Amino acid sequence: MPRFLSLCVTACATLLVAAPVLAADYQVPGQDLRGSYPEEWGFPSEPDPLDFEMGIRYWYSMGAHQLSAFGGDYAARDTSHILEAHVRIDDNSTASFLKGNIGYAAKIDGAYSTPETGGDRTMAGGYVAYAGADFGMLPFGTDAFHFGGFLGYQFLTDNPDMGRSTFTTSSGGGDSKTNTTEIHMLKLGAAVDTDLGDMFDLRAEAAIIPYASLNGTYGALYFPNYLSGGATYTQGSAGNISGRMYGASGEAMLGFHPTDNLTFRVGGRAWYLTGEATMDVVTRDVASPATEQTYITNVSGLQFFRAGLLAEITGRF
């Protein structure tokens, strides 16, 4: 008897489950009934409008920096090997994109000169780092060719080693500092994104930098001793620099897609900044270091330049 009840319960359950399906497909002659649900009922057929990319880049970059202050000339030339992480989001429904990057120099080689060195000296490292983000739209063109504009922000600290000048503190001791300048820049540019068949693409951008702020410590500044009021004064601080700059930047990358989710790209990038700045420094009485004077001067010939070759590997999803 229990086995019979069990079979009855199983049969009833099977009928309850199958009844709606049979009813959905059943049609009474001469009477229209709703058909069965479509195979993909409940799931959108439209593709996701967002495309994501993220990956790493290697930038073989050559940099140069120069300025003149207090009658002395300062210059540096370097080759930096920079590793960079990047991400990009494309919204196909609005033809817009958001991208960002962050990079740091893993190795720096080069030479520098200051009034104190009297010629070129070999660099002993230093650092170059940056981070930024761009928002843009590519509303013009065709299915394979898109162009538009973007607005961006970039932070840059470009400080290959330029040595450090020793200065006297207020207590009479000695100290020194390295260059630690920071640049905050705004970018306004145009961008192009082109599909070259199914396996290749080309991305390029060019931007003006209408404004960039420069601030920080210029530890390479050398201020020689001088006489004032019968006392000898010596350098009593590192240089402090601040200013406003402008410039331009550009980048172009050719991409190869061996699969739908993997991209290799090669190309180049460059940026250039120039402008106006001031430099100030403290000097101290050698006999009484607490007695100090502050000098400020306009900086001339200010330039930051960096350019080189890029290679990247990127995942797409």
CSV table of C-alpha atoms in Angstrom, one decimal:
chain,number,residue,atom,x,y,z
A,1,MET,CA,0.0,0.0,0.0
A,2,PRO,CA,2.7,2.6,0.8
A,3,ARG,CA,4.4,1.8,-2.6
A,4,PHE,CA,1.0,2.4,-4.3
A,5,LEU,CA,0.6,5.8,-2.5
A,6,SER,CA,4.1,6.7,-3.5
A,7,LEU,CA,3.3,6.0,-7.2
A,8,CYS,CA,0.1,8.0,-7.0
A,9,VAL,CA,1.9,11.1,-5.5
A,10,THR,CA,4.6,10.9,-8.2
A,11,ALA,CA,2.0,10.7,-11.0
A,12,CYS,CA,0.1,13.7,-9.6
A,13,ALA,CA,3.2,15.8,-9.3
A,14,THR,CA,4.2,14.9,-12.9
A,15,LEU,CA,0.7,16.0,-14.2
A,16,LEU,CA,0.8,19.2,-12.2
A,17,VAL,CA,4.2,20.2,-13.8
A,18,ALA,CA,3.3,19.1,-17.3
A,19,ALA,CA,-0.2,20.6,-17.4
A,20,PRO,CA,0.7,24.2,-17.9
A,21,VAL,CA,3.1,23.2,-20.7
A,22,LEU,CA,0.5,21.1,-22.5
A,23,ALA,CA,-2.0,23.8,-22.0
A,24,ALA,CA,0.3,26.4,-23.4
A,25,ASP,CA,0.8,24.4,-26.6
A,26,TYR,CA,-2.8,23.2,-26.9
A,27,GLN,CA,-5.1,25.0,-29.4
A,28,VAL,CA,-8.9,24.4,-29.6
A,29,PRO,CA,-10.2,24.4,-33.2
A,30,GLY,CA,-11.5,27.7,-34.2
A,31,GLN,CA,-10.2,29.4,-31.1
A,32,ASP,CA,-6.8,31.3,-30.7
A,33,LEU,CA,-4.8,30.6,-27.5
A,34,ARG,CA,-1.5,32.0,-26.4
A,35,GLY,CA,1.4,30.0,-27.7
A,36,SER,CA,4.4,28.7,-25.7
A,37,TYR,CA,7.0,31.1,-24.4
A,38,PRO,CA,9.9,31.8,-26.9
A,39,GLU,CA,13.1,30.0,-26.3
A,40,GLU,CA,14.9,33.1,-25.0
A,41,TRP,CA,11.9,34.6,-23.1
A,42,GLY,CA,13.1,36.9,-20.3
A,43,PHE,CA,16.6,37.6,-21.6
A,44,PRO,CA,17.4,40.8,-23.6
A,45,SER,CA,18.7,40.2,-27.1
A,46,GLU,CA,20.6,43.5,-27.3
A,47,PRO,CA,24.4,43.4,-26.7
A,48,ASP,CA,25.9,45.1,-23.6
A,49,PRO,CA,26.7,48.7,-24.6
A,50,LEU,CA,29.8,48.8,-22.4
A,51,ASP,CA,33.2,47.6,-23.5
A,52,PHE,CA,36.1,47.3,-21.0
A,53,GLU,CA,39.8,47.2,-21.6
A,54,MET,CA,42.7,46.9,-19.1
A,55,GLY,CA,46.3,46.0,-19.4
A,56,ILE,CA,49.9,47.0,-19.0
A,57,ARG,CA,52.3,49.1,-21.1
A,58,TYR,CA,56.0,49.6,-21.4
A,59,TRP,CA,57.3,53.1,-22.3
A,60,TYR,CA,60.8,53.5,-23.4
A,61,SER,CA,61.0,57.3,-22.9
A,62,MET,CA,63.7,59.9,-23.3
A,63,GLY,CA,63.3,63.0,-21.2
A,64,ALA,CA,64.9,66.4,-21.0
A,65,HIS,CA,64.6,69.3,-18.5
A,66,GLN,CA,66.2,72.7,-18.3
A,67,LEU,CA,66.0,76.1,-16.6
A,68,SER,CA,68.1,79.1,-15.6
A,69,ALA,CA,67.9,80.8,-12.2
A,70,PHE,CA,70.1,83.2,-10.2
A,71,GLY,CA,72.5,83.3,-13.2
A,72,GLY,CA,73.1,79.6,-13.3
A,73,ASP,CA,72.0,77.0,-15.9
A,74,TYR,CA,70.5,73.6,-15.0
A,75,ALA,CA,69.9,70.7,-17.4
A,76,ALA,CA,69.2,67.0,-17.4
A,77,ARG,CA,68.8,64.3,-20.1
A,78,ASP,CA,67.6,60.8,-19.2
A,79,THR,CA,66.4,57.5,-20.6
A,80,SER,CA,63.6,56.0,-18.4
A,81,HIS,CA,62.0,52.6,-18.6
A,82,ILE,CA,58.4,53.1,-17.4
A,83,LEU,CA,55.8,50.5,-16.5
A,84,GLU,CA,52.2,51.6,-16.8
A,85,ALA,CA,48.8,50.2,-16.0
A,86,HIS,CA,45.8,51.4,-17.9
A,87,VAL,CA,42.0,50.9,-18.2
A,88,ARG,CA,39.3,52.1,-20.6
A,89,ILE,CA,35.5,51.9,-20.7
A,90,ASP,CA,33.6,52.6,-23.9
A,91,ASP,CA,29.9,53.3,-23.8
A,92,ASN,CA,28.7,52.4,-27.3
A,93,SER,CA,25.2,53.8,-26.7
A,94,THR,CA,26.5,57.3,-26.3
A,95,ALA,CA,29.8,57.0,-28.2
A,96,SER,CA,31.7,58.1,-25.1
A,97,PHE,CA,34.7,56.8,-23.3
A,98,LEU,CA,36.5,57.1,-20.0
A,99,LYS,CA,40.2,56.0,-19.6
A,100,GLY,CA,42.9,56.3,-17.1
A,101,ASN,CA,46.6,55.4,-16.5
A,102,ILE,CA,49.2,55.3,-13.8
A,103,GLY,CA,52.9,54.8,-14.5
A,104,TYR,CA,56.3,54.7,-12.7
A,105,ALA,CA,59.9,54.6,-13.9
A,106,ALA,CA,61.5,51.3,-13.0
A,107,LYS,CA,65.0,52.4,-14.2
A,108,ILE,CA,66.5,55.7,-15.1
A,109,ASP,CA,69.9,56.5,-16.8
A,110,GLY,CA,71.3,59.8,-17.9
A,111,ALA,CA,73.3,62.9,-17.1
A,112,TYR,CA,72.8,66.3,-15.6
A,113,SER,CA,74.7,69.6,-15.2
A,114,THR,CA,74.5,72.5,-12.7
A,115,PRO,CA,76.6,75.5,-11.9
A,116,GLU,CA,78.0,73.4,-9.0
A,117,THR,CA,79.1,70.4,-11.1
A,118,GLY,CA,80.8,72.5,-13.8
A,119,GLY,CA,79.9,69.9,-16.4
A,120,ASP,CA,78.0,66.7,-16.9
A,121,ARG,CA,77.6,64.2,-14.1
A,122,THR,CA,76.1,60.7,-14.3
A,123,MET,CA,72.6,60.2,-12.8
A,124,ALA,CA,72.1,58.0,-9.8
A,125,GLY,CA,68.4,57.2,-10.3
A,126,GLY,CA,65.6,59.6,-9.4
A,127,TYR,CA,62.0,59.0,-10.2
A,128,VAL,CA,59.3,59.7,-12.9
A,129,ALA,CA,55.7,59.0,-12.1
A,130,TYR,CA,52.3,60.1,-13.4
A,131,ALA,CA,48.6,59.4,-13.3
A,132,GLY,CA,45.6,60.7,-15.2
A,133,ALA,CA,42.2,60.3,-16.6
A,134,ASP,CA,40.4,61.4,-19.8
A,135,PHE,CA,36.7,61.7,-20.7
A,136,GLY,CA,35.8,62.0,-24.3
A,137,MET,CA,33.2,61.4,-27.0
A,138,LEU,CA,33.6,60.0,-30.6
A,139,PRO,CA,30.2,60.9,-32.2
A,140,PHE,CA,31.4,61.5,-35.7
A,141,GLY,CA,32.4,59.2,-38.5
A,142,THR,CA,31.3,55.8,-39.8
A,143,ASP,CA,31.0,52.3,-38.3
A,144,ALA,CA,34.8,51.8,-38.8
A,145,PHE,CA,36.0,55.4,-38.3
A,146,HIS,CA,35.2,57.5,-35.2
A,147,PHE,CA,36.5,60.8,-34.2
A,148,GLY,CA,35.7,63.4,-31.5
A,149,GLY,CA,37.3,65.2,-28.6
A,150,PHE,CA,38.2,64.7,-24.9
A,151,LEU,CA,39.0,66.6,-21.7
A,152,GLY,CA,41.6,65.3,-19.3
A,153,TYR,CA,43.7,65.8,-16.2
A,154,GLN,CA,47.3,64.6,-15.7
A,155,PHE,CA,49.5,64.5,-12.7
A,156,LEU,CA,53.3,64.3,-13.3
A,157,THR,CA,56.3,64.2,-11.1
A,158,ASP,CA,59.4,64.2,-13.4
A,159,ASN,CA,62.5,64.2,-11.2
A,160,PRO,CA,65.5,62.2,-12.6
A,161,ASP,CA,68.4,62.7,-10.2
A,162,MET,CA,70.2,66.1,-10.6
A,163,GLY,CA,72.3,65.9,-7.4
A,164,ARG,CA,71.6,67.9,-4.3
A,165,SER,CA,73.3,71.1,-3.1
A,166,THR,CA,74.3,71.2,0.6
A,167,PHE,CA,72.9,74.1,2.7
A,168,THR,CA,73.2,75.4,6.2
A,169,THR,CA,70.3,75.1,8.6
A,170,SER,CA,69.3,77.7,11.2
A,171,SER,CA,71.1,75.7,13.9
A,172,GLY,CA,74.4,75.7,11.9
A,173,GLY,CA,74.1,72.1,10.7
A,174,GLY,CA,74.1,70.9,7.1
A,175,ASP,CA,71.3,69.4,5.0
A,176,SER,CA,70.4,68.7,1.4
A,177,LYS,CA,67.3,67.8,-0.6
A,178,THR,CA,66.6,66.2,-4.0
A,179,ASN,CA,64.3,67.7,-6.7
A,180,THR,CA,60.7,66.9,-5.8
A,181,THR,CA,58.6,69.0,-8.2
A,182,GLU,CA,55.0,68.2,-9.1
A,183,ILE,CA,53.0,69.2,-12.1
A,184,HIS,CA,49.2,69.3,-12.5
A,185,MET,CA,48.0,69.7,-16.0
A,186,LEU,CA,44.7,70.1,-17.9
A,187,LYS,CA,44.3,68.6,-21.4
A,188,LEU,CA,41.9,69.5,-24.3
A,189,GLY,CA,42.3,67.4,-27.4
A,190,ALA,CA,41.0,65.5,-30.4
A,191,ALA,CA,40.9,61.7,-30.7
A,192,VAL,CA,40.5,59.2,-33.6
A,193,ASP,CA,39.6,55.5,-33.4
A,194,THR,CA,39.8,53.5,-36.6
A,195,ASP,CA,39.1,49.8,-37.3
A,196,LEU,CA,41.5,48.4,-40.0
A,197,GLY,CA,39.7,45.2,-40.8
A,198,ASP,CA,38.8,42.6,-38.2
A,199,MET,CA,42.3,42.2,-36.7
A,200,PHE,CA,43.8,45.7,-36.6
A,201,ASP,CA,42.9,49.1,-35.2
A,202,LEU,CA,44.5,52.6,-34.9
A,203,ARG,CA,44.0,55.0,-32.1
A,204,ALA,CA,45.5,58.5,-32.1
A,205,GLU,CA,45.1,61.7,-30.0
A,206,ALA,CA,46.6,65.1,-29.9
A,207,ALA,CA,46.0,67.7,-27.1
A,208,ILE,CA,46.9,71.2,-26.1
A,209,ILE,CA,47.8,71.8,-22.4
A,210,PRO,CA,46.4,75.2,-21.8
A,211,TYR,CA,47.3,75.3,-18.1
A,212,ALA,CA,49.8,73.3,-15.9
A,213,SER,CA,50.8,74.3,-12.4
A,214,LEU,CA,54.4,73.6,-11.2
A,215,ASN,CA,55.3,73.5,-7.5
A,216,GLY,CA,58.0,71.9,-5.4
A,217,THR,CA,61.5,71.7,-4.1
A,218,TYR,CA,64.5,72.3,-6.5
A,219,GLY,CA,67.3,70.6,-4.5
A,220,ALA,CA,69.8,71.0,-7.2
A,221,LEU,CA,69.9,74.8,-6.9
A,222,TYR,CA,73.3,76.1,-6.0
A,223,PHE,CA,73.7,79.6,-4.5
A,224,PRO,CA,77.3,80.7,-4.0
A,225,ASN,CA,78.6,82.6,-0.9
A,226,TYR,CA,78.5,86.4,-1.0
A,227,LEU,CA,79.3,89.4,1.2
A,228,SER,CA,76.5,91.6,2.7
A,229,GLY,CA,77.1,94.3,5.3
A,230,GLY,CA,80.5,93.0,6.2
A,231,ALA,CA,79.1,89.4,6.8
A,232,THR,CA,79.5,86.3,4.7
A,233,TYR,CA,76.3,84.6,3.7
A,234,THR,CA,75.9,81.0,2.5
A,235,GLN,CA,73.0,79.0,1.1
A,236,GLY,CA,70.5,78.2,3.8
A,237,SER,CA,67.8,76.2,2.0
A,238,ALA,CA,67.0,74.2,-1.1
A,239,GLY,CA,65.3,76.1,-3.9
A,240,ASN,CA,61.5,76.5,-3.9
A,241,ILE,CA,60.0,76.7,-7.4
A,242,SER,CA,56.4,77.6,-8.5
A,243,GLY,CA,55.0,78.6,-11.8
A,244,ARG,CA,52.5,78.2,-14.6
A,245,MET,CA,53.1,76.3,-17.8
A,246,TYR,CA,51.5,75.3,-21.0
A,247,GLY,CA,52.3,72.8,-23.8
A,248,ALA,CA,51.0,69.9,-25.9
A,249,SER,CA,50.9,66.1,-26.0
A,250,GLY,CA,50.2,63.4,-28.5
A,251,GLU,CA,49.9,59.6,-28.8
A,252,ALA,CA,49.3,57.0,-31.5
A,253,MET,CA,48.9,53.3,-31.2
A,254,LEU,CA,48.5,50.5,-33.7
A,255,GLY,CA,46.6,47.5,-32.4
A,256,PHE,CA,46.5,43.8,-33.4
A,257,HIS,CA,43.7,41.5,-32.2
A,258,PRO,CA,44.8,37.8,-32.3
A,259,THR,CA,41.5,36.9,-30.4
A,260,ASP,CA,38.3,38.8,-29.5
A,261,ASN,CA,39.6,39.3,-26.0
A,262,LEU,CA,43.3,40.1,-26.5
A,263,THR,CA,45.0,43.1,-28.1
A,264,PHE,CA,48.7,43.9,-28.7
A,265,ARG,CA,49.6,47.5,-29.5
A,266,VAL,CA,52.7,49.5,-30.4
A,267,GLY,CA,53.1,53.2,-30.9
A,268,GLY,CA,54.6,56.4,-29.5
A,269,ARG,CA,53.9,59.2,-27.1
A,270,ALA,CA,55.3,62.7,-26.4
A,271,TRP,CA,54.6,65.7,-24.2
A,272,TYR,CA,56.2,69.1,-23.9
A,273,LEU,CA,55.8,71.9,-21.3
A,274,THR,CA,57.2,75.4,-21.0
A,275,GLY,CA,56.2,78.5,-19.2
A,276,GLU,CA,57.1,81.0,-16.4
A,277,ALA,CA,58.2,80.3,-12.8
A,278,THR,CA,59.9,81.9,-9.8
A,279,MET,CA,62.6,80.4,-7.6
A,280,ASP,CA,63.3,81.5,-4.0
A,281,VAL,CA,66.1,80.5,-1.6
A,282,VAL,CA,67.2,81.4,2.0
A,283,THR,CA,70.7,82.5,2.8
A,284,ARG,CA,72.3,82.6,6.2
A,285,ASP,CA,75.1,84.5,8.0
A,286,VAL,CA,78.0,82.1,8.3
A,287,ALA,CA,78.9,83.5,11.8
A,288,SER,CA,75.2,83.5,12.9
A,289,PRO,CA,73.1,81.0,11.0
A,290,ALA,CA,69.9,82.2,12.6
A,291,THR,CA,70.3,85.4,10.7
A,292,GLU,CA,68.9,84.9,7.3
A,293,GLN,CA,67.9,86.6,4.0
A,294,THR,CA,65.5,85.4,1.3
A,295,TYR,CA,66.0,85.9,-2.4
A,296,ILE,CA,63.6,85.4,-5.2
A,297,THR,CA,64.1,85.4,-8.9
A,298,ASN,CA,62.3,84.8,-12.2
A,299,VAL,CA,63.1,81.5,-13.9
A,300,SER,CA,63.9,81.5,-17.6
A,301,GLY,CA,64.2,78.8,-20.2
A,302,LEU,CA,61.9,76.5,-18.3
A,303,GLN,CA,61.2,73.2,-20.2
A,304,PHE,CA,60.0,69.7,-19.6
A,305,PHE,CA,60.0,67.2,-22.5
A,306,ARG,CA,59.5,63.4,-22.7
A,307,ALA,CA,58.9,61.2,-25.7
A,308,GLY,CA,59.4,57.5,-26.7
A,309,LEU,CA,58.0,54.2,-27.9
A,310,LEU,CA,55.1,52.3,-26.3
A,311,ALA,CA,54.1,48.6,-26.3
A,312,GLU,CA,51.1,47.2,-24.5
A,313,ILE,CA,49.1,44.0,-23.9
A,314,THR,CA,45.4,44.5,-23.2
A,315,GLY,CA,42.5,42.3,-22.2
A,316,ARG,CA,39.1,43.1,-23.7
A,317,PHE,CA,35.7,42.1,-22.3
